PDB file of C-alpha atoms in Angstrom:
ATOM      1  CA  UNK C   1     143.043  -9.893 218.069  1.00  0.00           C
ATOM      2  CA  UNK C   2     145.739  -9.665 220.616  1.00  0.00           C
ATOM      3  CA  UNK C   3     145.462  -6.491 222.789  1.00  0.00           C
ATOM      4  CA  UNK C   4     149.463  -6.264 223.091  1.00  0.00           C
ATOM      5  CA  UNK C   5     150.819  -7.526 219.749  1.00  0.00           C
ATOM      6  CA  UNK C   6     147.761  -7.013 217.477  1.00  0.00           C
ATOM      7  CA  UNK C   7     144.705  -4.860 216.372  1.00  0.00           C
ATOM      8  CA  UNK C   8     141.044  -5.476 216.466  1.00  0.00           C
ATOM      9  CA  UNK C   9     140.995  -5.675 212.649  1.00  0.00           C
ATOM     10  CA  UNK C  10     143.160  -6.540 209.848  1.00  0.00           C
ATOM     11  CA  UNK C  11     142.974  -7.376 206.052  1.00  0.00           C
ATOM     12  CA  UNK C  12     143.041 -10.861 204.598  1.00  0.00           C
ATOM     13  CA  UNK C  13     146.616  -9.924 202.939  1.00  0.00           C
ATOM     14  CA  UNK C  14     148.013  -9.276 206.362  1.00  0.00           C
ATOM     15  CA  UNK C  15     146.759 -12.503 207.674  1.00  0.00           C
ATOM     16  CA  UNK C  16     148.054 -14.269 204.488  1.00  0.00           C
ATOM     17  CA  UNK C  17     151.493 -12.646 204.956  1.00  0.00           C
ATOM     18  CA  UNK C  18     151.675 -13.872 208.738  1.00  0.00           C
ATOM     19  CA  UNK C  19     150.832 -17.474 207.936  1.00  0.00           C
ATOM     20  CA  UNK C  20     153.377 -17.599 204.872  1.00  0.00           C
ATOM     21  CA  UNK C  21     155.898 -15.965 207.465  1.00  0.00           C
ATOM     22  CA  UNK C  22     155.028 -18.662 209.855  1.00  0.00           C
ATOM     23  CA  UNK C  23     155.361 -21.304 206.977  1.00  0.00           C
ATOM     24  CA  UNK C  24     158.894 -20.084 206.167  1.00  0.00           C
ATOM     25  CA  UNK C  25     160.473 -19.141 209.523  1.00  0.00           C
ATOM     26  CA  UNK C  26     158.613 -21.701 211.495  1.00  0.00           C
ATOM     27  CA  UNK C  27     158.272 -19.154 214.391  1.00  0.00           C
ATOM     28  CA  UNK C  28     155.122 -18.080 215.852  1.00  0.00           C
ATOM     29  CA  UNK C  29     154.200 -14.579 215.821  1.00  0.00           C
ATOM     30  CA  UNK C  30     154.228 -12.939 219.409  1.00  0.00           C
ATOM     31  CA  UNK C  31     150.826 -13.095 221.279  1.00  0.00           C
ATOM     32  CA  UNK C  32     149.965 -12.195 224.838  1.00  0.00           C
ATOM     33  CA  UNK C  33     147.107 -14.923 225.221  1.00  0.00           C
ATOM     34  CA  UNK C  34     148.737 -17.738 226.787  1.00  0.00           C
ATOM     35  CA  UNK C  35     146.162 -20.185 225.201  1.00  0.00           C
ATOM     36  CA  UNK C  36     146.801 -18.832 221.888  1.00  0.00           C
ATOM     37  CA  UNK C  37     150.563 -19.136 222.607  1.00  0.00           C
ATOM     38  CA  UNK C  38     150.560 -22.569 223.461  1.00  0.00           C
ATOM     39  CA  UNK C  39     148.287 -23.481 220.383  1.00  0.00           C
ATOM     40  CA  UNK C  40     150.708 -21.687 218.147  1.00  0.00           C
ATOM     41  CA  UNK C  41     153.652 -23.395 219.856  1.00  0.00           C
ATOM     42  CA  UNK C  42     151.911 -26.643 219.288  1.00  0.00           C
ATOM     43  CA  UNK C  43     151.599 -26.233 215.685  1.00  0.00           C
ATOM     44  CA  UNK C  44     155.203 -25.187 215.039  1.00  0.00           C
ATOM     45  CA  UNK C  45     156.996 -27.860 217.360  1.00  0.00           C
ATOM     46  CA  UNK C  46     154.967 -30.924 216.333  1.00  0.00           C
ATOM     47  CA  UNK C  47     156.093 -33.493 213.828  1.00  0.00           C
ATOM     48  CA  UNK C  48     157.500 -31.885 210.792  1.00  0.00           C
ATOM     49  CA  UNK C  49     155.018 -33.592 208.394  1.00  0.00           C
ATOM     50  CA  UNK C  50     152.111 -32.364 210.715  1.00  0.00           C
ATOM     51  CA  UNK C  51     153.416 -28.823 211.040  1.00  0.00           C
ATOM     52  CA  UNK C  52     153.766 -28.623 207.279  1.00  0.00           C
ATOM     53  CA  UNK C  53     150.217 -30.156 206.655  1.00  0.00           C
ATOM     54  CA  UNK C  54     148.646 -27.640 209.241  1.00  0.00           C
ATOM     55  CA  UNK C  55     150.305 -24.429 207.681  1.00  0.00           C
ATOM     56  CA  UNK C  56     149.736 -25.671 204.151  1.00  0.00           C
ATOM     57  CA  UNK C  57     146.206 -26.161 204.790  1.00  0.00           C
ATOM     58  CA  UNK C  58     145.846 -22.616 206.235  1.00  0.00           C
ATOM     59  CA  UNK C  59     147.703 -21.349 203.365  1.00  0.00           C
ATOM     60  CA  UNK C  60     145.499 -23.141 200.867  1.00  0.00           C
ATOM     61  CA  UNK C  61     142.142 -22.067 202.716  1.00  0.00           C
ATOM     62  CA  UNK C  62     143.579 -18.326 202.654  1.00  0.00           C
ATOM     63  CA  UNK C  63     144.471 -18.426 199.141  1.00  0.00           C
ATOM     64  CA  UNK C  64     141.077 -19.446 198.184  1.00  0.00           C
ATOM     65  CA  UNK C  65     139.577 -16.260 199.840  1.00  0.00           C
ATOM     66  CA  UNK C  66     142.142 -14.167 198.378  1.00  0.00           C
ATOM     67  CA  UNK C  67     141.321 -15.458 194.710  1.00  0.00           C
ATOM     68  CA  UNK C  68     137.509 -15.279 195.326  1.00  0.00           C
ATOM     69  CA  UNK C  69     136.025 -12.063 193.699  1.00  0.00           C
ATOM     70  CA  UNK C  70     133.223 -12.003 196.415  1.00  0.00           C
ATOM     71  CA  UNK C  71     135.130 -12.812 199.381  1.00  0.00           C
ATOM     72  CA  UNK C  72     138.296 -11.144 198.903  1.00  0.00           C
ATOM     73  CA  UNK C  73     137.079  -7.568 199.104  1.00  0.00           C
ATOM     74  CA  UNK C  74     134.791  -8.480 202.032  1.00  0.00           C
ATOM     75  CA  UNK C  75     137.748  -9.946 204.257  1.00  0.00           C
ATOM     76  CA  UNK C  76     140.624  -7.748 202.804  1.00  0.00           C
ATOM     77  CA  UNK C  77     138.609  -4.279 203.721  1.00  0.00           C
ATOM     78  CA  UNK C  78     139.400  -2.671 207.061  1.00  0.00           C
ATOM     79  CA  UNK C  79     137.541   0.700 207.619  1.00  0.00           C
ATOM     80  CA  UNK C  80     139.523   3.425 208.958  1.00  0.00           C
ATOM     81  CA  UNK C  81     136.951   5.888 209.282  1.00  0.00           C
ATOM     82  CA  UNK C  82     134.067   5.147 211.908  1.00  0.00           C
ATOM     83  CA  UNK C  83     131.323   6.288 209.407  1.00  0.00           C
ATOM     84  CA  UNK C  84     132.670   3.905 206.905  1.00  0.00           C
ATOM     85  CA  UNK C  85     131.655   0.744 208.986  1.00  0.00           C
ATOM     86  CA  UNK C  86     128.449  -1.161 208.379  1.00  0.00           C
ATOM     87  CA  UNK C  87     126.640  -1.338 211.767  1.00  0.00           C
ATOM     88  CA  UNK C  88     123.136  -2.967 211.906  1.00  0.00           C
ATOM     89  CA  UNK C  89     122.442  -0.868 214.845  1.00  0.00           C
ATOM     90  CA  UNK C  90     122.134   2.264 212.391  1.00  0.00           C
ATOM     91  CA  UNK C  91     119.144   0.577 210.683  1.00  0.00           C
ATOM     92  CA  UNK C  92     117.551  -0.711 213.792  1.00  0.00           C
ATOM     93  CA  UNK C  93     116.927   2.595 215.390  1.00  0.00           C
ATOM     94  CA  UNK C  94     113.434   2.651 213.622  1.00  0.00           C
ATOM     95  CA  UNK C  95     111.302   0.055 212.100  1.00  0.00           C
ATOM     96  CA  UNK C  96     112.944  -1.701 209.157  1.00  0.00           C
ATOM     97  CA  UNK C  97     112.736  -4.045 206.428  1.00  0.00           C
ATOM     98  CA  UNK C  98     115.928  -5.981 205.983  1.00  0.00           C
ATOM     99  CA  UNK C  99     116.554  -7.122 202.356  1.00  0.00           C
ATOM    100  CA  UNK C 100     119.817  -8.500 201.172  1.00  0.00           C
ATOM    101  CA  UNK C 101     120.321  -9.705 197.417  1.00  0.00           C
ATOM    102  CA  UNK C 102     122.643 -12.538 197.375  1.00  0.00           C
ATOM    103  CA  UNK C 103     121.653 -13.827 194.026  1.00  0.00           C
ATOM    104  CA  UNK C 104     125.043 -13.005 192.182  1.00  0.00           C
ATOM    105  CA  UNK C 105     127.677 -15.180 193.969  1.00  0.00           C
ATOM    106  CA  UNK C 106     127.677 -18.903 193.809  1.00  0.00           C
ATOM    107  CA  UNK C 107     125.798 -21.037 196.334  1.00  0.00           C
ATOM    108  CA  UNK C 108     128.713 -21.742 198.546  1.00  0.00           C
ATOM    109  CA  UNK C 109     129.778 -17.889 198.841  1.00  0.00           C
ATOM    110  CA  UNK C 110     125.886 -17.090 199.424  1.00  0.00           C
ATOM    111  CA  UNK C 111     126.089 -19.568 202.460  1.00  0.00           C
ATOM    112  CA  UNK C 112     129.062 -17.706 203.900  1.00  0.00           C
ATOM    113  CA  UNK C 113     127.549 -14.335 203.275  1.00  0.00           C
ATOM    114  CA  UNK C 114     124.258 -15.071 204.701  1.00  0.00           C
ATOM    115  CA  UNK C 115     125.495 -16.726 207.815  1.00  0.00           C
ATOM    116  CA  UNK C 116     127.739 -13.675 208.278  1.00  0.00           C
ATOM    117  CA  UNK C 117     125.052 -11.278 207.793  1.00  0.00           C
ATOM    118  CA  UNK C 118     122.553 -13.012 209.960  1.00  0.00           C
ATOM    119  CA  UNK C 119     125.234 -13.562 212.803  1.00  0.00           C
ATOM    120  CA  UNK C 120     125.902  -9.726 212.774  1.00  0.00           C
ATOM    121  CA  UNK C 121     122.084  -9.050 212.656  1.00  0.00           C
ATOM    122  CA  UNK C 122     121.506 -11.273 215.714  1.00  0.00           C
ATOM    123  CA  UNK C 123     124.326  -9.478 217.803  1.00  0.00           C
ATOM    124  CA  UNK C 124     122.804  -6.339 216.810  1.00  0.00           C
ATOM    125  CA  UNK C 125     119.378  -7.267 217.996  1.00  0.00           C
ATOM    126  CA  UNK C 126     120.686  -8.451 221.302  1.00  0.00           C
ATOM    127  CA  UNK C 127     122.788  -5.218 221.870  1.00  0.00           C
ATOM    128  CA  UNK C 128     119.938  -3.112 220.989  1.00  0.00           C
ATOM    129  CA  UNK C 129     117.541  -4.910 223.478  1.00  0.00           C
ATOM    130  CA  UNK C 130     120.246  -4.205 226.141  1.00  0.00           C
ATOM    131  CA  UNK C 131     120.195  -0.530 225.386  1.00  0.00           C
ATOM    132  CA  UNK C 132     116.541   0.022 224.750  1.00  0.00           C
ATOM    133  CA  UNK C 133     113.882   0.617 227.261  1.00  0.00           C
ATOM    134  CA  UNK C 134     110.311  -0.831 226.336  1.00  0.00           C
ATOM    135  CA  UNK C 135     109.482  -2.404 223.044  1.00  0.00           C
ATOM    136  CA  UNK C 136     112.250  -2.302 220.505  1.00  0.00           C
ATOM    137  CA  UNK C 137     111.442  -0.987 216.872  1.00  0.00           C
ATOM    138  CA  UNK C 138     110.351  -3.428 214.677  1.00  0.00           C
ATOM    139  CA  UNK C 139     112.436  -5.268 212.106  1.00  0.00           C
ATOM    140  CA  UNK C 140     111.220  -7.584 209.368  1.00  0.00           C
ATOM    141  CA  UNK C 141     113.691 -10.083 207.798  1.00  0.00           C
ATOM    142  CA  UNK C 142     112.924 -11.791 204.424  1.00  0.00           C
ATOM    143  CA  UNK C 143     115.025 -14.849 203.479  1.00  0.00           C
ATOM    144  CA  UNK C 144     114.507 -15.811 199.902  1.00  0.00           C
ATOM    145  CA  UNK C 145     115.630 -19.354 198.608  1.00  0.00           C
ATOM    146  CA  UNK C 146     115.895 -20.281 202.168  1.00  0.00           C
ATOM    147  CA  UNK C 147     116.965 -24.004 201.504  1.00  0.00           C
ATOM    148  CA  UNK C 148     120.277 -22.934 199.429  1.00  0.00           C
ATOM    149  CA  UNK C 149     121.514 -20.584 202.135  1.00  0.00           C
ATOM    150  CA  UNK C 150     122.333 -23.025 204.763  1.00  0.00           C
ATOM    151  CA  UNK C 151     121.336 -20.795 207.857  1.00  0.00           C
ATOM    152  CA  UNK C 152     119.565 -23.470 209.690  1.00  0.00           C
ATOM    153  CA  UNK C 153     121.107 -22.749 213.039  1.00  0.00           C
ATOM    154  CA  UNK C 154     120.633 -19.034 212.964  1.00  0.00           C
ATOM    155  CA  UNK C 155     117.192 -19.436 211.507  1.00  0.00           C
ATOM    156  CA  UNK C 156     116.209 -21.669 214.474  1.00  0.00           C
ATOM    157  CA  UNK C 157     117.372 -18.791 217.133  1.00  0.00           C
ATOM    158  CA  UNK C 158     115.409 -16.253 214.984  1.00  0.00           C
ATOM    159  CA  UNK C 159     112.426 -17.991 214.859  1.00  0.00           C
ATOM    160  CA  UNK C 160     112.576 -19.259 218.656  1.00  0.00           C
ATOM    161  CA  UNK C 161     113.089 -15.856 220.095  1.00  0.00           C
ATOM    162  CA  UNK C 162     113.032 -13.287 217.418  1.00  0.00           C
ATOM    163  CA  UNK C 163     109.904 -11.715 218.500  1.00  0.00           C
ATOM    164  CA  UNK C 164     111.463 -10.971 221.949  1.00  0.00           C
ATOM    165  CA  UNK C 165     114.087  -8.692 219.864  1.00  0.00           C
ATOM    166  CA  UNK C 166     111.481  -7.127 217.724  1.00  0.00           C
ATOM    167  CA  UNK C 167     112.169  -9.394 214.826  1.00  0.00           C
ATOM    168  CA  UNK C 168     109.819 -10.934 212.348  1.00  0.00           C
ATOM    169  CA  UNK C 169     111.103 -13.522 209.879  1.00  0.00           C
ATOM    170  CA  UNK C 170     109.517 -14.511 206.468  1.00  0.00           C
ATOM    171  CA  UNK C 171     111.215 -17.461 204.438  1.00  0.00           C
ATOM    172  CA  UNK C 172     110.564 -17.844 201.127  1.00  0.00           C
ATOM    173  CA  UNK C 173     111.312 -20.971 198.707  1.00  0.00           C
ATOM    174  CA  UNK C 174     109.936 -22.596 195.827  1.00  0.00           C
ATOM    175  CA  UNK C 175     107.841 -25.179 197.887  1.00  0.00           C
ATOM    176  CA  UNK C 176     107.094 -25.998 201.526  1.00  0.00           C
ATOM    177  CA  UNK C 177     108.699 -29.308 200.865  1.00  0.00           C
ATOM    178  CA  UNK C 178     111.976 -27.652 200.464  1.00  0.00           C
ATOM    179  CA  UNK C 179     111.780 -26.405 204.201  1.00  0.00           C
ATOM    180  CA  UNK C 180     111.804 -30.017 205.318  1.00  0.00           C
ATOM    181  CA  UNK C 181     114.927 -30.971 203.055  1.00  0.00           C
ATOM    182  CA  UNK C 182     116.713 -28.013 204.209  1.00  0.00           C
ATOM    183  CA  UNK C 183     116.510 -29.192 207.881  1.00  0.00           C
ATOM    184  CA  UNK C 184     114.578 -26.209 208.832  1.00  0.00           C
ATOM    185  CA  UNK C 185     111.783 -28.318 210.696  1.00  0.00           C
ATOM    186  CA  UNK C 186     111.177 -25.491 213.165  1.00  0.00           C
ATOM    187  CA  UNK C 187     110.367 -23.055 210.258  1.00  0.00           C
ATOM    188  CA  UNK C 188     107.257 -25.276 209.709  1.00  0.00           C
ATOM    189  CA  UNK C 189     106.361 -25.068 213.433  1.00  0.00           C
ATOM    190  CA  UNK C 190     106.404 -21.320 213.307  1.00  0.00           C
TER     191      UNK C 190
END
């Protein structure tokens, strides 16, 4: 997001077009942040082989998102109506059970979606705490097939301080041994 030259949300196709433009024109887009300007300048003025590899890598990544039937709609959608946007805050005003079915996508996509959803939930819980006097409403988060979701860092935060934010966490897996192999040793302690 660039306050002068950009907007706060844009679809994946716009980002891909901007990177393709950078690839063909080798001119960085206008930005107001000096750090970002320096970064873009370094990308476009380095050794030609490094410039090509960097931009080709970005194009390859974005094209994978573009071709993915699960991720493309997620990253290519920009709500124009405020009522169209998903905000966890809307669901956290009262006691809530949070259940997301990620059974359809492949494991890698499940990991991306799970981390995205949990990161947004964590931000909403912190925001809610700042704006709520007294005890916040309770939220219960159930994580099924925990080991394959790859959410260890966020899960550690939830387990360590979730109660402070009115969050309970239930983790589900086929056997307790999977928790250790998933790197969720803190889950065993809580």
